[in-house]
């Protein structure tokens, strides 16, 4: 509740100064709080308001974030209902928003988000009984996860090599001081 209180204060301040970018961020943050509390309708309202502002601002990164969140909300709403017709409608909406997010993430080469979106799309297709498509998305998710792992591993190795080079240089400096 404290988080929502602070984000609401930020909304008021951003409205006063006319800062639409930070207003959209505050709306998205409020959406996340409601989403984490499983208050899906409220989360959807705030995420949609944030998305609208980000679309007006042509802020692709935050459009992708908002669309991904809306897709996740619809997916969780689909899981929460026993009404098959309603579930199918929610899944179709989820798929639409997740694909919007995915398209942007692909352009930006954001491997982690791409992998996550493919995982979510795989879940949707499985719930829609499209198992072949679910498997295809699962394979794509795994491929991107491997890419993320490989990138992380390369970075770790580079950091270790840099650390070792610094240690060797420091030892060499110490030896030079002794002689």
Coordinates of N, CA and C in Angstrom, one line a residue:
X1 N 0.8 -1.2 0.0 CA 0.0 0.0 0.0 C 0.9 1.3 0.0
X2 N 2.0 1.2 0.7 CA 2.9 2.4 0.7 C 3.4 2.7 -0.7
X3 N 3.7 1.6 -1.4 CA 4.2 1.8 -2.8 C 3.2 2.6 -3.6
X4 N 2.0 2.1 -3.6 CA 0.9 2.8 -4.3 C 0.7 4.2 -3.9
X5 N 0.9 4.5 -2.6 CA 0.8 5.8 -2.1 C 1.9 6.7 -2.7
X6 N 3.1 6.2 -2.7 CA 4.2 7.0 -3.3 C 4.0 7.2 -4.8
X7 N 3.6 6.1 -5.5 CA 3.4 6.3 -6.9 C 2.3 7.3 -7.3
X8 N 1.3 7.3 -6.4 CA 0.2 8.2 -6.6 C 0.7 9.7 -6.4
X9 N 1.5 9.9 -5.5 CA 2.1 11.2 -5.3 C 3.0 11.6 -6.5
X10 N 3.7 10.6 -7.0 CA 4.5 10.9 -8.2 C 3.6 11.2 -9.4
X11 N 2.4 10.6 -9.5 CA 1.5 10.9 -10.6 C 1.0 12.3 -10.5
X12 N 0.7 12.8 -9.3 CA 0.2 14.1 -9.0 C 1.3 15.1 -9.4
X13 N 2.5 14.9 -9.0 CA 3.6 15.8 -9.3 C 3.9 15.8 -10.8
X14 N 3.9 14.6 -11.4 CA 4.2 14.6 -12.8 C 3.1 15.3 -13.6
X15 N 1.9 15.2 -13.2 CA 0.8 16.0 -13.8 C 1.0 17.5 -13.7
X16 N 1.4 17.9 -12.5 CA 1.7 19.3 -12.2 C 2.7 19.9 -13.2
X17 N 3.8 19.1 -13.4 CA 4.9 19.6 -14.2 C 4.8 19.2 -15.7
X18 N 3.8 18.4 -16.0 CA 3.5 18.0 -17.4 C 4.5 17.0 -17.9
X19 N 5.0 16.2 -17.0 CA 6.0 15.2 -17.4 C 5.3 13.9 -17.7
X20 N 5.0 13.7 -19.0 CA 4.2 12.5 -19.4 C 5.1 11.2 -19.3
X21 N 6.4 11.3 -19.5 CA 7.2 10.1 -19.5 C 7.2 9.5 -18.1
X22 N 7.4 10.3 -17.1 CA 7.5 9.8 -15.7 C 6.1 9.5 -15.2
X23 N 5.1 10.1 -15.8 CA 3.7 9.8 -15.4 C 3.4 8.3 -15.9
X24 N 3.9 8.0 -17.1 CA 3.7 6.7 -17.6 C 4.4 5.7 -16.8
X25 N 5.6 6.0 -16.4 CA 6.4 5.1 -15.5 C 5.7 4.9 -14.2
X26 N 5.1 5.9 -13.6 CA 4.4 5.8 -12.3 C 3.2 4.9 -12.5
X27 N 2.4 5.1 -13.6 CA 1.3 4.3 -13.9 C 1.7 2.8 -14.1
X28 N 2.7 2.6 -14.8 CA 3.2 1.2 -15.0 C 3.6 0.6 -13.7
X29 N 4.2 1.4 -12.8 CA 4.6 0.8 -11.5 C 3.4 0.5 -10.7
X30 N 2.4 1.3 -10.7 CA 1.2 1.0 -10.0 C 0.5 -0.2 -10.5
X31 N 0.6 -0.4 -11.8 CA 0.1 -1.6 -12.5 C 0.8 -2.8 -12.0
X32 N 2.1 -2.7 -11.8 CA 2.9 -3.9 -11.4 C 2.5 -4.2 -9.9
X33 N 2.3 -3.2 -9.1 CA 1.9 -3.5 -7.7 C 0.6 -4.3 -7.7
X34 N -0.4 -3.8 -8.4 CA -1.7 -4.4 -8.5 C -1.6 -5.8 -9.1
X35 N -0.8 -6.0 -10.1 CA -0.5 -7.3 -10.7 C 0.0 -8.3 -9.7
X36 N 1.0 -7.8 -9.0 CA 1.6 -8.7 -8.0 C 0.7 -9.1 -6.8
X37 N -0.4 -8.3 -6.7 CA -1.4 -8.6 -5.6 C -2.6 -9.3 -6.3
X38 N -2.4 -9.7 -7.5 CA -3.5 -10.4 -8.3 C -4.7 -9.6 -8.4
X39 N -4.6 -8.3 -8.4 CA -5.7 -7.4 -8.7 C -5.7 -7.0 -10.2
X40 N -6.1 -8.0 -11.0 CA -5.8 -7.9 -12.4 C -6.6 -6.8 -13.1
X41 N -7.8 -6.5 -12.8 CA -8.6 -5.5 -13.4 C -7.9 -4.1 -13.2
X42 N -7.5 -3.9 -11.9 CA -6.8 -2.6 -11.6 C -5.5 -2.5 -12.4
X43 N -4.8 -3.6 -12.4 CA -3.5 -3.7 -13.0 C -3.6 -3.4 -14.5
X44 N -4.7 -3.9 -15.1 CA -4.9 -3.7 -16.5 C -5.3 -2.3 -16.8
X45 N -6.0 -1.6 -16.0 CA -6.4 -0.2 -16.1 C -5.1 0.7 -16.1
X46 N -4.3 0.4 -15.1 CA -3.1 1.3 -15.0 C -2.1 1.0 -16.1
X47 N -1.9 -0.3 -16.5 CA -1.0 -0.7 -17.5 C -1.4 -0.1 -18.9
X48 N -2.7 -0.1 -19.1 CA -3.3 0.4 -20.4 C -3.1 1.9 -20.4
X49 N -3.3 2.6 -19.3 CA -3.1 4.1 -19.3 C -1.6 4.4 -19.6
X50 N -0.7 3.6 -19.0 CA 0.7 3.8 -19.2 C 1.1 3.5 -20.7
X51 N 0.5 2.5 -21.2 CA 0.8 2.1 -22.6 C 0.3 3.2 -23.5
X52 N -0.9 3.8 -23.3 CA -1.4 4.9 -24.1 C -0.4 6.1 -24.2
X53 N 0.1 6.5 -23.0 CA 1.0 7.6 -22.9 C 2.3 7.2 -23.7
X54 N 2.8 6.0 -23.5 CA 4.1 5.6 -24.1 C 3.9 5.5 -25.6
X55 N 2.7 5.2 -26.1 CA 2.5 5.2 -27.5 C 2.4 6.6 -28.1
X56 N 1.8 7.5 -27.3 CA 1.8 8.9 -27.7 C 3.3 9.5 -27.8
X57 N 4.1 9.0 -26.8 CA 5.5 9.5 -26.8 C 6.4 8.7 -27.7
X58 N 5.9 7.7 -28.4 CA 6.6 6.8 -29.2 C 7.9 6.2 -28.5
X59 N 7.6 5.8 -27.3 CA 8.7 5.2 -26.4 C 8.6 3.7 -26.5
X60 N 9.4 3.2 -27.5 CA 9.3 1.7 -27.8 C 9.6 0.8 -26.7
X61 N 10.7 1.2 -25.9 CA 11.1 0.3 -24.8 C 9.9 0.2 -23.8
X62 N 9.3 1.3 -23.5 CA 8.2 1.2 -22.5 C 6.9 0.7 -23.1
X63 N 6.7 0.9 -24.4 CA 5.6 0.3 -25.0 C 5.7 -1.3 -24.9
X64 N 6.9 -1.7 -25.2 CA 7.2 -3.2 -25.0 C 7.0 -3.7 -23.6
X65 N 7.5 -2.9 -22.6 CA 7.3 -3.3 -21.2 C 5.8 -3.4 -20.9
X66 N 5.0 -2.3 -21.3 CA 3.6 -2.3 -20.9 C 2.8 -3.4 -21.7
X67 N 3.1 -3.5 -22.9 CA 2.4 -4.6 -23.7 C 2.7 -6.0 -23.1
X68 N 4.0 -6.2 -22.7 CA 4.3 -7.5 -22.1 C 3.6 -7.7 -20.8
X69 N 3.5 -6.6 -20.0 CA 2.7 -6.7 -18.7 C 1.3 -7.0 -19.0
X70 N 0.7 -6.3 -19.9 CA -0.7 -6.5 -20.2 C -0.9 -7.9 -20.7
X71 N 0.0 -8.4 -21.5 CA -0.1 -9.8 -22.0 C 0.0 -10.8 -20.8
X72 N 0.9 -10.5 -19.9 CA 1.0 -11.3 -18.7 C -0.3 -11.3 -17.8
X73 N -0.9 -10.1 -17.7 CA -2.1 -9.9 -16.9 C -3.2 -10.8 -17.6
X74 N -3.4 -10.6 -18.9 CA -4.4 -11.4 -19.5 C -4.2 -12.9 -19.4
X75 N -2.9 -13.4 -19.5 CA -2.6 -14.8 -19.3 C -3.0 -15.2 -17.9
X76 N -2.7 -14.5 -16.9 CA -3.0 -14.9 -15.5 C -4.5 -14.8 -15.3
X77 N -5.2 -13.9 -15.9 CA -6.7 -13.9 -15.9 C -7.3 -15.1 -16.5
X78 N -6.7 -15.5 -17.6 CA -7.1 -16.8 -18.3 C -7.0 -18.0 -17.4
X79 N -5.8 -18.0 -16.7 CA -5.6 -19.1 -15.7 C -6.6 -19.1 -14.6
X80 N -7.1 -17.9 -14.2 CA -8.0 -17.8 -13.1 C -9.5 -18.1 -13.4
X81 N -9.8 -18.2 -14.6 CA -11.2 -18.5 -15.0 C -11.5 -19.9 -15.4
X82 N -12.7 -20.3 -15.1 CA -13.1 -21.7 -15.5 C -14.0 -21.6 -16.8
X83 N -14.4 -20.4 -17.2 CA -15.2 -20.2 -18.3 C -14.4 -20.3 -19.6
X84 N -14.5 -21.4 -20.3 CA -13.7 -21.7 -21.5 C -13.8 -20.6 -22.6
X85 N -15.0 -20.0 -22.8 CA -15.1 -19.0 -23.8 C -14.3 -17.7 -23.3
X86 N -14.5 -17.3 -22.1 CA -13.8 -16.2 -21.5 C -12.3 -16.4 -21.6
X87 N -11.9 -17.6 -21.2 CA -10.5 -18.0 -21.2 C -9.9 -17.8 -22.6
X88 N -10.6 -18.3 -23.6 CA -10.1 -18.2 -24.9 C -9.9 -16.7 -25.4
X89 N -10.9 -15.9 -25.0 CA -10.8 -14.5 -25.3 C -9.6 -13.8 -24.6
X90 N -9.4 -14.2 -23.4 CA -8.3 -13.6 -22.6 C -7.0 -14.1 -23.2
X91 N -6.9 -15.3 -23.6 CA -5.7 -15.8 -24.2 C -5.3 -15.1 -25.5
X92 N -6.4 -14.9 -26.3 CA -6.2 -14.2 -27.6 C -5.6 -12.7 -27.3
X93 N -6.2 -12.1 -26.3 CA -5.7 -10.7 -26.0 C -4.3 -10.8 -25.5
X94 N -4.0 -11.8 -24.7 CA -2.6 -12.0 -24.1 C -1.6 -12.2 -25.3
X95 N -2.0 -13.0 -26.2 CA -1.1 -13.3 -27.3 C -0.9 -12.0 -28.2
X96 N -1.9 -11.2 -28.4 CA -1.8 -10.0 -29.1 C -0.7 -9.0 -28.5
X97 N -0.9 -8.8 -27.2 CA 0.0 -7.9 -26.5 C 1.5 -8.5 -26.4
X98 N 1.6 -9.8 -26.1 CA 2.9 -10.4 -26.0 C 3.6 -10.3 -27.4
X99 N 2.9 -10.5 -28.5 CA 3.5 -10.4 -29.8 C 3.9 -8.9 -30.0
X100 N 3.2 -8.0 -29.6 CA 3.6 -6.6 -29.7 C 4.9 -6.4 -29.0
X101 N 5.0 -6.9 -27.8 CA 6.2 -6.7 -27.0 C 7.4 -7.5 -27.6
X102 N 7.1 -8.7 -28.1 CA 8.1 -9.5 -28.7 C 8.7 -8.8 -30.0
X103 N 7.8 -8.2 -30.8 CA 8.3 -7.5 -32.0 C 9.3 -6.5 -31.7
X104 N 9.0 -5.7 -30.7 CA 9.9 -4.6 -30.3 C 11.2 -5.2 -29.7
X105 N 11.1 -6.2 -28.8 CA 12.3 -6.8 -28.2 C 13.2 -7.4 -29.3
X106 N 12.6 -8.0 -30.3 CA 13.4 -8.6 -31.4 C 14.2 -7.5 -32.1
X107 N 13.6 -6.3 -32.3 CA 14.3 -5.2 -32.9 C 15.4 -4.7 -32.1
X108 N 15.2 -4.8 -30.7 CA 16.2 -4.3 -29.8 C 17.2 -5.3 -29.3
X109 N 17.0 -6.6 -29.8 CA 17.9 -7.7 -29.4 C 18.0 -7.9 -27.9
X110 N 16.9 -7.8 -27.3 CA 16.8 -8.0 -25.8 C 16.5 -9.5 -25.5
X111 N 17.6 -10.3 -25.5 CA 17.5 -11.7 -25.5 C 16.6 -12.3 -24.3
X112 N 16.8 -11.7 -23.1 CA 16.1 -12.2 -22.0 C 14.6 -12.0 -22.1
X113 N 14.2 -10.9 -22.6 CA 12.8 -10.6 -22.7 C 12.2 -11.4 -23.9
X114 N 13.0 -11.6 -24.9 CA 12.5 -12.4 -26.1 C 12.3 -13.8 -25.6
X115 N 13.2 -14.4 -24.8 CA 13.0 -15.7 -24.3 C 11.8 -15.8 -23.4
X116 N 11.6 -14.8 -22.6 CA 10.4 -14.8 -21.7 C 9.1 -14.7 -22.5
X117 N 9.1 -13.8 -23.5 CA 7.9 -13.7 -24.3 C 7.6 -15.0 -25.0
X118 N 8.6 -15.7 -25.5 CA 8.4 -17.0 -26.2 C 7.8 -18.0 -25.2
X119 N 8.3 -18.0 -24.0 CA 7.8 -18.9 -23.0 C 6.3 -18.6 -22.7
X120 N 6.0 -17.4 -22.6 CA 4.6 -17.0 -22.3 C 3.7 -17.4 -23.5
X121 N 4.2 -17.2 -24.7 CA 3.4 -17.6 -25.9 C 3.2 -19.1 -26.0
X122 N 4.3 -19.8 -25.5 CA 4.2 -21.3 -25.5 C 3.1 -21.7 -24.6
X123 N 3.0 -21.1 -23.4 CA 1.9 -21.4 -22.4 C 0.5 -21.1 -23.0
X124 N 0.4 -20.0 -23.7 CA -0.9 -19.6 -24.3 C -1.3 -20.7 -25.3
X125 N -0.4 -21.0 -26.2 CA -0.7 -22.0 -27.3 C -1.1 -23.4 -26.7
X126 N -0.4 -23.8 -25.6 CA -0.8 -25.0 -24.9 C -2.2 -24.9 -24.3
X127 N -2.5 -23.8 -23.7 CA -3.9 -23.6 -23.2 C -4.9 -23.6 -24.3
X128 N -4.5 -23.2 -25.5 CA -5.4 -23.2 -26.6 C -5.4 -24.5 -27.4
X129 N -4.7 -25.5 -26.8 CA -4.6 -26.8 -27.4 C -3.9 -26.8 -28.7
X130 N -3.0 -25.8 -29.0 CA -2.2 -25.8 -30.2 C -0.8 -26.2 -29.8
X131 N -0.7 -27.6 -29.6 CA 0.6 -28.1 -29.0 C 1.8 -28.0 -29.9
X132 N 1.6 -28.1 -31.2 CA 2.7 -28.0 -32.1 C 3.3 -26.6 -32.0
X133 N 2.4 -25.6 -32.0 CA 2.8 -24.2 -31.9 C 3.5 -23.9 -30.6
X134 N 2.9 -24.5 -29.5 CA 3.4 -24.3 -28.2 C 4.9 -24.9 -28.1
X135 N 5.1 -26.0 -28.8 CA 6.4 -26.6 -28.8 C 7.4 -25.7 -29.6
X136 N 6.9 -25.1 -30.7 CA 7.8 -24.2 -31.5 C 8.2 -23.0 -30.7
X137 N 7.3 -22.5 -29.9 CA 7.6 -21.3 -29.1 C 8.6 -21.7 -28.0
X138 N 8.4 -22.9 -27.4 CA 9.2 -23.4 -26.4 C 10.7 -23.6 -26.9
X139 N 10.8 -24.1 -28.1 CA 12.1 -24.3 -28.7 C 12.8 -22.9 -28.9
X140 N 12.0 -22.0 -29.4 CA 12.6 -20.6 -29.6 C 13.0 -20.0 -28.2
X141 N 12.2 -20.2 -27.2 CA 12.5 -19.7 -25.9 C 13.9 -20.3 -25.4
X142 N 14.0 -21.6 -25.6 CA 15.2 -22.3 -25.2 C 16.5 -21.8 -26.0
X143 N 16.3 -21.5 -27.2 CA 17.4 -21.0 -28.1 C 17.8 -19.6 -27.5
X144 N 16.9 -18.8 -27.2 CA 17.2 -17.5 -26.7 C 17.8 -17.5 -25.3
X145 N 17.3 -18.5 -24.5 CA 17.9 -18.7 -23.2 C 19.3 -19.1 -23.3
X146 N 19.6 -20.0 -24.3 CA 21.0 -20.4 -24.5 C 21.9 -19.2 -24.9
X147 N 21.3 -18.3 -25.7 CA 22.1 -17.1 -26.1 C 22.3 -16.2 -24.9
X148 N 21.4 -16.1 -24.0 CA 21.5 -15.3 -22.8 C 22.6 -15.9 -22.0
X149 N 22.5 -17.3 -21.8 CA 23.5 -18.0 -21.0 C 24.9 -17.8 -21.6
X150 N 25.0 -17.9 -22.9 CA 26.3 -17.8 -23.6 C 26.9 -16.4 -23.4
X151 N 26.0 -15.4 -23.5 CA 26.5 -14.0 -23.3 C 26.9 -13.8 -21.9
X152 N 26.1 -14.3 -20.9 CA 26.5 -14.1 -19.5 C 27.8 -14.8 -19.2
X153 N 28.0 -16.0 -19.8 CA 29.3 -16.8 -19.6 C 30.4 -16.0 -20.2
X154 N 30.3 -15.5 -21.4 CA 31.4 -14.7 -22.0 C 31.7 -13.5 -21.1
X155 N 30.7 -12.8 -20.6 CA 31.0 -11.7 -19.8 C 31.7 -12.1 -18.5
X156 N 31.3 -13.2 -17.9 CA 31.9 -13.7 -16.7 C 33.4 -14.1 -16.9
X157 N 33.7 -14.7 -18.1 CA 35.0 -15.1 -18.4 C 35.9 -13.8 -18.6
X158 N 35.3 -12.9 -19.3 CA 36.0 -11.6 -19.6 C 36.3 -10.9 -18.3
X159 N 35.4 -10.9 -17.3 CA 35.6 -10.2 -16.1 C 36.7 -11.0 -15.3
X160 N 36.7 -12.3 -15.3 CA 37.7 -13.1 -14.6 C 39.1 -12.8 -15.3
X161 N 39.1 -12.8 -16.6 CA 40.4 -12.5 -17.3 C 40.9 -11.1 -16.9
X162 N 40.0 -10.1 -16.9 CA 40.4 -8.8 -16.5 C 40.9 -8.7 -15.1
X163 N 40.3 -9.4 -14.2 CA 40.7 -9.4 -12.8 C 42.0 -10.1 -12.7
X164 N 42.3 -11.2 -13.4 CA 43.6 -11.9 -13.3 C 44.7 -10.9 -13.9
X165 N 44.4 -10.2 -15.0 CA 45.4 -9.3 -15.5 C 45.7 -8.2 -14.6
X166 N 44.8 -7.7 -13.8 CA 45.0 -6.7 -12.8 C 45.9 -7.2 -11.7
X167 N 45.5 -8.4 -11.2 CA 46.3 -9.1 -10.2 C 47.7 -9.3 -10.6
X168 N 48.0 -9.7 -11.8 CA 49.3 -9.9 -12.3 C 50.1 -8.6 -12.4
X169 N 49.4 -7.6 -12.9 CA 50.0 -6.3 -13.0 C 50.4 -5.8 -11.6
X170 N 49.5 -5.9 -10.6 CA 49.8 -5.5 -9.3 C 51.0 -6.2 -8.7
X171 N 51.1 -7.5 -8.9 CA 52.2 -8.3 -8.4 C 53.5 -7.9 -9.1
X172 N 53.4 -7.6 -10.4 CA 54.6 -7.1 -11.1 C 55.1 -5.8 -10.5
X173 N 54.1 -4.9 -10.2 CA 54.5 -3.6 -9.6 C 55.1 -3.8 -8.3
X174 N 54.6 -4.7 -7.5 CA 55.2 -5.0 -6.2 C 56.6 -5.6 -6.3
X175 N 56.8 -6.5 -7.3 CA 58.1 -7.0 -7.5 C 59.1 -5.9 -7.9
X176 N 58.7 -5.0 -8.8 CA 59.5 -3.9 -9.3 C 59.9 -3.0 -8.1
X177 N 59.1 -2.8 -7.1 CA 59.4 -2.0 -6.0 C 60.4 -2.7 -5.1
X178 N 60.4 -4.0 -5.0 CA 61.4 -4.7 -4.2 C 62.8 -4.7 -4.8
X179 N 62.9 -4.6 -6.1 CA 64.2 -4.6 -6.8 C 64.8 -3.3 -7.0

